[in-house]
GROMACS .gro file of C-alpha atoms in nm:
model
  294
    1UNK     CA    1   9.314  12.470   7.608
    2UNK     CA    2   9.123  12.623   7.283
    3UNK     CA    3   8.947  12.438   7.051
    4UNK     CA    4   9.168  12.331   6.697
    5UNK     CA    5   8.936  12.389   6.414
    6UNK     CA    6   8.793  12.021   6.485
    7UNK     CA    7   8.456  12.235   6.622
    8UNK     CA    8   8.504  12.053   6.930
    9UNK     CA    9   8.654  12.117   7.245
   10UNK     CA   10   8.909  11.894   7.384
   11UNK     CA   11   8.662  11.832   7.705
   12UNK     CA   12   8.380  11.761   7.406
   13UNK     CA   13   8.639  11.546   7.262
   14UNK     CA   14   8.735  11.330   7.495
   15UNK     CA   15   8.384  11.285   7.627
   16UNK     CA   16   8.319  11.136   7.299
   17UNK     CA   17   8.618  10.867   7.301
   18UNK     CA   18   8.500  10.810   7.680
   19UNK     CA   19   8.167  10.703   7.587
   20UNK     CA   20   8.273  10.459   7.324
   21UNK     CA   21   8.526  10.318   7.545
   22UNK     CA   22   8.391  10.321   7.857
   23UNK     CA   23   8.710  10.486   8.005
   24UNK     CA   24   8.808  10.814   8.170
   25UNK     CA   25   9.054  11.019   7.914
   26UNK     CA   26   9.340  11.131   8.083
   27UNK     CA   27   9.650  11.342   7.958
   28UNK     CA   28  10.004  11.350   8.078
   29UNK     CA   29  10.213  11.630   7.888
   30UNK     CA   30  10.590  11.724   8.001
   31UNK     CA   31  10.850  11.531   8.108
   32UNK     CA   32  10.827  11.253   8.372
   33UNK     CA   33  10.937  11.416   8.681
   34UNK     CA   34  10.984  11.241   9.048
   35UNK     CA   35  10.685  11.316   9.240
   36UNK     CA   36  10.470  11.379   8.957
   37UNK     CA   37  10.336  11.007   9.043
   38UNK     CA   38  10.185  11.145   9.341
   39UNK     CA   39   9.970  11.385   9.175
   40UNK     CA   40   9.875  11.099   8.928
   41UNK     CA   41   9.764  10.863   9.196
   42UNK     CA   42   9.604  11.135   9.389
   43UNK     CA   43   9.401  11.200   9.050
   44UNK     CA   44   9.312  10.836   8.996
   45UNK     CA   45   9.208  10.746   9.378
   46UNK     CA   46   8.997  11.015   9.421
   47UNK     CA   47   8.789  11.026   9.114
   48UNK     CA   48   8.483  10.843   9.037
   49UNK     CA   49   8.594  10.667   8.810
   50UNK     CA   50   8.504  10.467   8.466
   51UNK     CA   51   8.667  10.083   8.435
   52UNK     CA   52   8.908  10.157   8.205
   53UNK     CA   53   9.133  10.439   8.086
   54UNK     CA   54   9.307  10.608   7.813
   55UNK     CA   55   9.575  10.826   7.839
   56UNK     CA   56   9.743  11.044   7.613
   57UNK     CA   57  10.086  11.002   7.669
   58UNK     CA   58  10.347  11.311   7.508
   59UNK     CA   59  10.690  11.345   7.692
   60UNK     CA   60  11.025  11.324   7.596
   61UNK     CA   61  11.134  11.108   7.909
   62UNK     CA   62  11.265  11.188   8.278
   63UNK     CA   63  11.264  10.968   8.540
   64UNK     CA   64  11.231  10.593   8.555
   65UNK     CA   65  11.074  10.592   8.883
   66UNK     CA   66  10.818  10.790   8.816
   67UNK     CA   67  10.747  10.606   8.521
   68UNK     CA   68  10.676  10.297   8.725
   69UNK     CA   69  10.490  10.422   8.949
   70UNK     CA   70  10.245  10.600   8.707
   71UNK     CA   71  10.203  10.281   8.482
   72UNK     CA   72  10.153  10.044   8.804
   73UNK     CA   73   9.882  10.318   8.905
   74UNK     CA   74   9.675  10.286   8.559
   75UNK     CA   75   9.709   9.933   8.586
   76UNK     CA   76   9.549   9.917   8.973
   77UNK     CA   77   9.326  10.165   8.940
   78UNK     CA   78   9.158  10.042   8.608
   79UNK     CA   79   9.051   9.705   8.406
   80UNK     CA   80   9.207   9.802   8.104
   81UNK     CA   81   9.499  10.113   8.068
   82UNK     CA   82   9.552  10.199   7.660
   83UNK     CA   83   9.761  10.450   7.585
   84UNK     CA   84   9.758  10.680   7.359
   85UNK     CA   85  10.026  10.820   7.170
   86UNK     CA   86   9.987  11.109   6.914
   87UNK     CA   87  10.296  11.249   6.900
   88UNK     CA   88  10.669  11.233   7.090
   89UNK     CA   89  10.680  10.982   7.362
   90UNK     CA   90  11.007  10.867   7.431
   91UNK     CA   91  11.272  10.717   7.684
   92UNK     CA   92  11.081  10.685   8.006
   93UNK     CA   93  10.773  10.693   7.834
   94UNK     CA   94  10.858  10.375   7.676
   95UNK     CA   95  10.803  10.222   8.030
   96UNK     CA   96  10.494  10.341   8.066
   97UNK     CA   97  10.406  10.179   7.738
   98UNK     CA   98  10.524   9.881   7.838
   99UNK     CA   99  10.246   9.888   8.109
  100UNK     CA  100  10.004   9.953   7.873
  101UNK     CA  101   9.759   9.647   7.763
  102UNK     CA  102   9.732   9.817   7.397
  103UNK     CA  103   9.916  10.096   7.224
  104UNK     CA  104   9.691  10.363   6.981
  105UNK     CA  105   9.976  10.526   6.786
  106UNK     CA  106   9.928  10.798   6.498
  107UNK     CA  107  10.122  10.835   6.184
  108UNK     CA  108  10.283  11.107   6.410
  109UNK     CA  109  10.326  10.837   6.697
  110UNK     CA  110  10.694  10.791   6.790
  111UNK     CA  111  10.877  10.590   7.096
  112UNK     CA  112  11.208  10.527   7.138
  113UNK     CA  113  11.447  10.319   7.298
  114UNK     CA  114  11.417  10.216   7.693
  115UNK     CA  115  11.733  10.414   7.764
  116UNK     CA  116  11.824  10.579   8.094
  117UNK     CA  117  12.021  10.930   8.075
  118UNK     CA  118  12.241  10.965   8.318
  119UNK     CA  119  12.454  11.335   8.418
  120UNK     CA  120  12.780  11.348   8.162
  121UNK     CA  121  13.116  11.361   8.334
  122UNK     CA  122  13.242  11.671   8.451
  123UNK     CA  123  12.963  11.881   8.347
  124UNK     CA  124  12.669  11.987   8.538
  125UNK     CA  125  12.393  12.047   8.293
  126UNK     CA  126  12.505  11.794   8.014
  127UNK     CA  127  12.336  11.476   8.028
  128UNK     CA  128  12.460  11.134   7.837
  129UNK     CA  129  12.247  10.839   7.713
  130UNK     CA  130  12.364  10.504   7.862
  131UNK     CA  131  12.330  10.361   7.546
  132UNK     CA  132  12.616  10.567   7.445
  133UNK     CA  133  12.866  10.488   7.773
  134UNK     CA  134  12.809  10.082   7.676
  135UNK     CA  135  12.890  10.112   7.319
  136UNK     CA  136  13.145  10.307   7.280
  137UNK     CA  137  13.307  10.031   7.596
  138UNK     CA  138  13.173   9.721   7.316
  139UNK     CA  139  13.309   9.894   7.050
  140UNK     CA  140  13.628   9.915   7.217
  141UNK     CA  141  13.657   9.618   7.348
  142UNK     CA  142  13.537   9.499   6.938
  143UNK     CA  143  13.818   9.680   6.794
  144UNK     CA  144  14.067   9.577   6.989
  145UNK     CA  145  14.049   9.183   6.969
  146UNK     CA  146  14.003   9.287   6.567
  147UNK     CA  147  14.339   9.485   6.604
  148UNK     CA  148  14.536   9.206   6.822
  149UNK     CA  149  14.409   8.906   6.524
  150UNK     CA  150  14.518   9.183   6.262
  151UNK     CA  151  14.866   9.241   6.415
  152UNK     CA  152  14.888   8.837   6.481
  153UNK     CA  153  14.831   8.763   6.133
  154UNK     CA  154  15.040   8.962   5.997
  155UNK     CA  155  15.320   8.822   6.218
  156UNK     CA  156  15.301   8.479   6.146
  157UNK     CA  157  15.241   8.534   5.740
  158UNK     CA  158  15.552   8.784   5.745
  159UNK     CA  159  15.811   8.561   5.897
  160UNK     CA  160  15.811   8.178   5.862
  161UNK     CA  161  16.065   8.199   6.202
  162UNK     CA  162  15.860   8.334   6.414
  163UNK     CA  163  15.657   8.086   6.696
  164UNK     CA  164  15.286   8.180   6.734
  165UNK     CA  165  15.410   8.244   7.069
  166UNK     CA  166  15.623   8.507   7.041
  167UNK     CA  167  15.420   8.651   6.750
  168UNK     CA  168  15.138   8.638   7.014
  169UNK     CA  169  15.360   8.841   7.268
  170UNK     CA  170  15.443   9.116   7.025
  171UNK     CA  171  15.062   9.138   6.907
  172UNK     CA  172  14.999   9.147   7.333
  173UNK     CA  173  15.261   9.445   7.384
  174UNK     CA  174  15.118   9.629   7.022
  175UNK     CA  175  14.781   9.636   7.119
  176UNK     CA  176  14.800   9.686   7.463
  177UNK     CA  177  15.016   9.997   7.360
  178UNK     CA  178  14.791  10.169   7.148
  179UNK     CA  179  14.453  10.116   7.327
  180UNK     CA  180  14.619  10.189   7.676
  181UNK     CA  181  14.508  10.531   7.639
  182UNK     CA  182  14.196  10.507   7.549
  183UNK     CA  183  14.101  10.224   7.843
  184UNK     CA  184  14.300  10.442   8.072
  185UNK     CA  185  13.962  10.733   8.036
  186UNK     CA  186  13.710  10.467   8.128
  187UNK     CA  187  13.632  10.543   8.463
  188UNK     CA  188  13.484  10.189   8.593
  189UNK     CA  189  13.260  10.358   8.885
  190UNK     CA  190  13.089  10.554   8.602
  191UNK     CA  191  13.019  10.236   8.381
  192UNK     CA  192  12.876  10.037   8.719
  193UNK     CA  193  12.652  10.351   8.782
  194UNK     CA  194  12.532  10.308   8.372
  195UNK     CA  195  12.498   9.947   8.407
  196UNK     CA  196  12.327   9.959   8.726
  197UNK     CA  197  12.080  10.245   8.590
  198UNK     CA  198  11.992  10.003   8.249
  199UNK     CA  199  11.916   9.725   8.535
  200UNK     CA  200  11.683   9.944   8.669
  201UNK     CA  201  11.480  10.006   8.407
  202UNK     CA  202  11.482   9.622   8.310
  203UNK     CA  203  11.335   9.485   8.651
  204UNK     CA  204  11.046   9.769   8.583
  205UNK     CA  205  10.970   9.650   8.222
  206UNK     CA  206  10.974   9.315   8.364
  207UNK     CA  207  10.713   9.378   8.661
  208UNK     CA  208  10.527   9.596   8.432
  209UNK     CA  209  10.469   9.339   8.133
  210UNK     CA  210  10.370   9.111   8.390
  211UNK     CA  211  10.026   9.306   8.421
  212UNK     CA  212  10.011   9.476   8.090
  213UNK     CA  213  10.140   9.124   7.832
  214UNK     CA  214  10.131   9.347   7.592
  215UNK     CA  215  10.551   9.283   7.522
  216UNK     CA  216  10.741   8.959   7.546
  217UNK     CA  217  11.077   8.960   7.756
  218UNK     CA  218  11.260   8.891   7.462
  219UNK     CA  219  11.156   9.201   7.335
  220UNK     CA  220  11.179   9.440   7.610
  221UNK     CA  221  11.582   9.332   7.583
  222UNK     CA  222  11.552   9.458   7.236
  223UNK     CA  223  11.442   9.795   7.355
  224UNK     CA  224  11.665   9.803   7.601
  225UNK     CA  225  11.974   9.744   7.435
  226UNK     CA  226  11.935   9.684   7.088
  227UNK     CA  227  11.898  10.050   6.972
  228UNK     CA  228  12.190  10.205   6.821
  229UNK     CA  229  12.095  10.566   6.978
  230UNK     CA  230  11.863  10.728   7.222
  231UNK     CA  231  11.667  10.937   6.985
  232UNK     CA  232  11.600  10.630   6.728
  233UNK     CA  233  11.273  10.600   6.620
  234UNK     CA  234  11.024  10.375   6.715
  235UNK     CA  235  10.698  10.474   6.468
  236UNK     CA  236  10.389  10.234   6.464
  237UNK     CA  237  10.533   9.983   6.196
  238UNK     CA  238  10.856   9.917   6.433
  239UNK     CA  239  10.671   9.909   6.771
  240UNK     CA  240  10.417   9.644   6.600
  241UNK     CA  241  10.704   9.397   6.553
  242UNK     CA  242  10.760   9.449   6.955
  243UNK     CA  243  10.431   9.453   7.124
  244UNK     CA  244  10.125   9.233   7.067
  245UNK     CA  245   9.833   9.546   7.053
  246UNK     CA  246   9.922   9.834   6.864
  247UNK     CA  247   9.649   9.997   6.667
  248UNK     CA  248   9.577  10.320   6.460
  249UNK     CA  249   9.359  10.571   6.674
  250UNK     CA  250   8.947  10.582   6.539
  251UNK     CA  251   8.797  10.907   6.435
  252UNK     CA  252   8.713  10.992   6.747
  253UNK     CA  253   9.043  10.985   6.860
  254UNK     CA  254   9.205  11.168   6.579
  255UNK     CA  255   8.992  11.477   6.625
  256UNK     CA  256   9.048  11.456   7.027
  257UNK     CA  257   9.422  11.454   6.958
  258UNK     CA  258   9.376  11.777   6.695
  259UNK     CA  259   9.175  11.937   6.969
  260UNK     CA  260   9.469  11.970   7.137
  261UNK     CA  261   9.676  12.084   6.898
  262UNK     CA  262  10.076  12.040   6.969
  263UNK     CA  263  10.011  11.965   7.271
  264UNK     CA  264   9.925  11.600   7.116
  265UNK     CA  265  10.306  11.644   6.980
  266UNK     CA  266  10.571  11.816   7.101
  267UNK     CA  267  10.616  11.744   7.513
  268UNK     CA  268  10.771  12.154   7.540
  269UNK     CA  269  10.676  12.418   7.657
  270UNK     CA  270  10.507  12.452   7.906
  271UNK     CA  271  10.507  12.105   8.058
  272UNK     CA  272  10.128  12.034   8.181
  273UNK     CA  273  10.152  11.761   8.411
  274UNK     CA  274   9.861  11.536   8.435
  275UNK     CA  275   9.513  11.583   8.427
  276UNK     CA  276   9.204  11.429   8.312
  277UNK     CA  277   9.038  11.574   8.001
  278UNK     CA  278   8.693  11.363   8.019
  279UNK     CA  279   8.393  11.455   8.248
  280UNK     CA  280   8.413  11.261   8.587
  281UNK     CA  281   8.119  11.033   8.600
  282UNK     CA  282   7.826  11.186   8.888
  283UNK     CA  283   7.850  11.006   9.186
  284UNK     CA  284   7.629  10.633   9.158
  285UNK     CA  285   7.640  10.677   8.743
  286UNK     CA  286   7.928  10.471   8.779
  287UNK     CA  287   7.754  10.133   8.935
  288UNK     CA  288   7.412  10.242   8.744
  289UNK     CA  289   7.679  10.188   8.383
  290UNK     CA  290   7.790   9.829   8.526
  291UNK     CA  291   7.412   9.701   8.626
  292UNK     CA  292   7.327   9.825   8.275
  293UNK     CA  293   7.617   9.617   8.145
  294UNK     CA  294   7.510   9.304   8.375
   0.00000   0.00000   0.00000
């Protein structure tokens, strides 16, 4: 990676944020890929390592699983897990914010909504946000009690003969008629495999908050489901209303993050995976740091 007119390397860089913090400075770049967790723990087990970590976090999402896994390993493998987030981070990189104890975000900073994306119907490459499957079956379902009370109403104001009975018969047949159609293309295995997914990624929040309390229940719901759209932003002002620790990155950090460049940004291309940008402590400096501490 070449130095960003910050006259620092991003290894000088992050050695600088690591000695302030105490913490090895790690980066993940690229999506969030199953088995990618492996390399990540193999990383984090074999290293000799500080007692906490930060790590730079820029991805535009991927798989839930991996998500977990990753988060639960920062959170075993270290006192304290901060993350770090300069630039994109979205989807399944909200989870692994949710593990985080603290969030550093930039003015660049963005997360988005805990949504899973699932493969669209009858395509092979398309993919579709589950966010988008459940709406469109609430807004449905909205619109067509609003329809049935609209068709109703106007029954029993147009004719003083008519029972509310048999105006609420006709407004049955009408508005069974014209959404018919439309409830005859929702394909109920499709909507269990959506709300099955968007369970999924509620029982890891919950596990992962446990550890991190950085988020309240309440508000990983919000993320989950209160979001009109998968890309919606999430900047540093919004994501301070839903987790307890979210603060602007030091001077340090900024010029570690402009070190990188876009990688600190945009999650394409290349994806980099994971690897650790700060110097790995020399074998015993590690328990000479904590006796010096004691």
């Amino acid at each position: 990676m070449a130095e960003i007119n910050t006259g620092m390397s991003p290894t000088q860089a992050a050695d600088s944020v690591a000695s302030l913090r105490d913490a090895d400075i790690a980066l993940y770049h690229g999506r969030l890929r199953r088995f990618e967790d492996l390399s990540v723990i193999s990383q984090c087990t074999n290293r000799n390592k500080r007692e906490n970590v930060l790590v730079i976090l820029v991805t535009e999402g991927g798989d839930a699983n991996s998500a977990y896994r990753i988060a639960r390993c920062f959170q075993m493998q270290y006192k304290k897990f901060s993350l770090y987030i300069p630039g994109l981070c979205k989807s399944a990189g909200t989870l692994v914010a949710i593990g985080a104890h603290e969030l550093i975000m930039s003015d660049y900073g963005e997360l988005g909504p805990l949504d899973v994306q699932m493969p669209k119907q009858d395509s092979v490459w398309e993919m579709q946000s589950g966010l988008t499957v459940m709406s469109t079956l609430s807004t449905l379902q909205h619109r067509a009690t609003r329809t049935f009370e609209d068709f109703l109403g106007n029954l029993v104001r147009g004719s003083s003969s008519i029972t509310l009975r048999t105006a609420a018969e006709i407004a049955t047949k009408m508005t069974t008629g014209l959404f018919s159609p439309l409830y005859s293309q929702v394909d109920p295995l499709h909507i269990g495999e959506v709300g099955r997914a968007m369970s999924v990624a509620s029982h890891y929040g919950s596990r992962l908050l446990e550890k991190g309390q950085n988020i309240t229940e309440e508000n990983l719901r919000k993320i989950i489901s209160e979001y009109p759209s998968h890309g919606y932003v999430i900047d540093r002002t919004e994501a301070e209303r839903l987790f307890s620790s979210v603060e602007e990155p030091s001077n340090e950090e900024v010029i570690l993050a402009k070190s990188l460049g876009n990688l600190a940004l945009i999650p394409w291309p290349p994806d980099l995976g994971f690897q650790f940008l700060s110097t790995e402590l020399a074998q015993g400096q590690q328990k000479l740091s904590q006796e010096v501490k004691q």
